Amino acid sequence: MLQYGLGIGEDQNWLFSENGFQGELLGKTETIMALGNGYMGLRSSPEESYLKQTRNLFVAGTFNKFDDGEATELPNAADLTEMEIVLGGERLSLESGRVHVYQKSLNLRTGELTREFLWESPKGRKYSCRFLRFVSLDNLHMLGMRMEITPLSGECELRWTSGINGQMTNSGAQHFHEGIKRIYDKEIAQLVQTTTQSNIDFVLHAANRWELDGEPLALKPEMNIGRRKVGMSYSCTVPAASVIAVEKIASVNTSRDAEAMQGEAYSLDMLREKSLQAFRSNFGKGYAALLSDSAARWKAYWDNADITIESEEDGFDQLAVRFAQYHLLIMTPHHDSRYGIGAKGLTGEGYKGHSFWDSEIFILPYFLHTMPSIAKGLLEYRYLGLDGARLKAADNGYEGAMYPWETAFTGKEETPVWGAVNVLTGKATKIWSGFLEQHISADIAFAVVKYAQATGDEAFMDAMGAEMLIEIASFWASRVVWDESRQAYVILNIIGPDEYKEHIDNNAFSNYMAQWAIQATIELCLSYQETKPDIYRRLNETFGIEDRLDQWRKVAARLYLPSPRAGDNLIPQDDTYLTKPSIDIAPYKNSASVQGILRDYSRDQVIGMQVSKQADVVMLLYLLQNRFSNEVKAANLSYYESKTIHDSSLSMAVHSIVASGIGERETAYEFFRQASEIDLGANMKSSDAGIHSASLGGIWKCIVFGFAGIQAENGELSMTPRLPSKWKSLRFPFVWKGTRLQIELTHEQIAIEAESPSPVPIDVRIGHQVYRLEDRLTVSYSSAQGS
Ligand code: BGC
């Protein structure tokens, strides 16, 4: 069972725990308590092995394709954490004997994982055990572990085996060739593994040290090198009530690391040598010092990013936002813009480490307004993927750049073609998203423009953003077809955000967003023409904008945009959605597992119903919020929510934001709470395949764009706060045009403080009035009447 309130003192609302060991449900805490730093992600599997464990170590960007028939994925690197522990001849396993007290906790403040329990062995001998672990935020290649064992029933012979295990697979797919194994100085184990297709070398090191009651201990290892394995076994006698502490320090380096390529030409020998040297000096520091360096980085992160919520209720909401911010940082390869964010971060095999629109629409806004340089890196990743997007467009007979639905390293389409079972035929169902879910191109354009507006980073636009927009607009302008009867351009045979509707025509979300992207590109080109003629000339020479502009204008003016229907204000999700029969979706909506409907119906049957997987029209109401009235928003939110199962974790947060926007405070809070519980909540099966990255970005968005009601439209900042009635105050940082603002809201007033002198004047619209922010602005505002 998970517990949220065990953090005390400075750890209050920073720590959550699992009380009681459940060998069947390991996946939950392996994921939600995962450790990482954006370079690597480590699932928090126990040191001792269990049948239902999923031990994963992923390094961002190290994709490999097992064979032609399978999608490229992040390979599961060699395991560094497993230890076989034998106490007085009995192997430590919490599935045997009795466990008296068990608590596994993650401290979000310091990034340290702890596991403490009292184990009574099958022979009735008692041991007090404590395990600590962190992945360093300071040195991205390092991780540390510490084990403390106290025999309580008399002296005991302790034996443990610890090393590096390269026998790991991704659900059976072994991504690595066997490589060099070596033990240096009877102390440091080194294992090399090379991915089979992408030829990426991994070099891993591990070494142990010991103390008995705080005094260093010298132990002689038994050294073992086996197939894809290197390790050492140690034994010693531990007197009753003494504490033996074992520290294991480990490191991971790969040939894809930016520094591996610096200076001389790359060679594996050089990587082995340099990483060994670095490892030796870090190993010398020991667990406590390495942890303290890492915790100092966490402190700096929190000093910059922490959000505080004062609530009448328990501290769950506070913890939930910190949980989201913790995972947002460790999922994001902030060290290297060649890599994107996986839909499950680096915490599980789910979605194979691929990046989706989740990054731009759900996660990027957090960084854009907290650490904008990271947001820029995420867009650079998309810029580096432009050639892949051009290739996809050309392969499909279109112009410009058609961004893949799922990407890995190369920018090419990586969506698997076959998925889960079709319950009618027993065959695998074809996944059409890689062919037809095309709104991602507009979503990326949207993020580029939002980035430019929030940062004023013209250099980025000149060097990369403009090119992306031009190529995306060209794609859409070639994607539309003319419909004589409608006298409009239309977009046929597409999938919108709602993946339970395939091969549909005129998905409202896709049409509106495509039009938005083309219009934004036209405006950008015109502004270049006026203000930066040199750049305009360069872009025109390379992309022939002048020839393209006419077509863009025609499409932007005449693309069919489904408008709210007279009478009920409903925006048809696509040409046929509202004509389809409805079914009772309550059993699926209330179920603890997702996509249950596909166990009762085939996908084709679901496509024929008014049943939605996730926010689609509601997504549109959020992203282009200023285009729709509150009446339209209310009508569509209520209608489509009643048809939506929320089988995607992206859905709930969006519903919350739209509900906030129309003043439905309680509904907004309810959706926020449900979104917060997707991973952190009590459902012990929800996170087995990895964390729900987008929903964590969504939690931040619910708070900042929903409850605080911040809008950053066309370079203008406005606020319409609607704090949940249970919250007394909310304080969060918000970076806007190079200035870090601290915004504090209560039900009575809004206070905005600029932490440094702003390079440009900052105006904030609150209600109908625009205020100029000098150092500090306080506006009294009854949020109860705030719509
Ligand atoms: C959702 C997509 C999302 C993907 C990755 C799918 O289930 O329908 O919208 O991008 O998961 O999170």
PDB file of C-alpha atoms in Angstrom, residues 210-217:
ATOM      1  CA  TRP A 210      32.601  -2.470   3.166  1.00  0.00           C
ATOM      2  CA  GLU A 211      32.434  -1.331   6.730  1.00  0.00           C
ATOM      3  CA  LEU A 212      31.734  -3.210   9.904  1.00  0.00           C
ATOM      4  CA  ASP A 213      30.270  -0.929  12.562  1.00  0.00           C
ATOM      5  CA  GLY A 214      31.690   2.030  10.705  1.00  0.00           C
ATOM      6  CA  GLU A 215      35.226   0.608  10.366  1.00  0.00           C
ATOM      7  CA  PRO A 216      36.552  -0.189   6.877  1.00  0.00           C
ATOM      8  CA  LEU A 217      36.811  -3.876   6.213  1.00  0.00           C
TER       9      LEU A 217
END
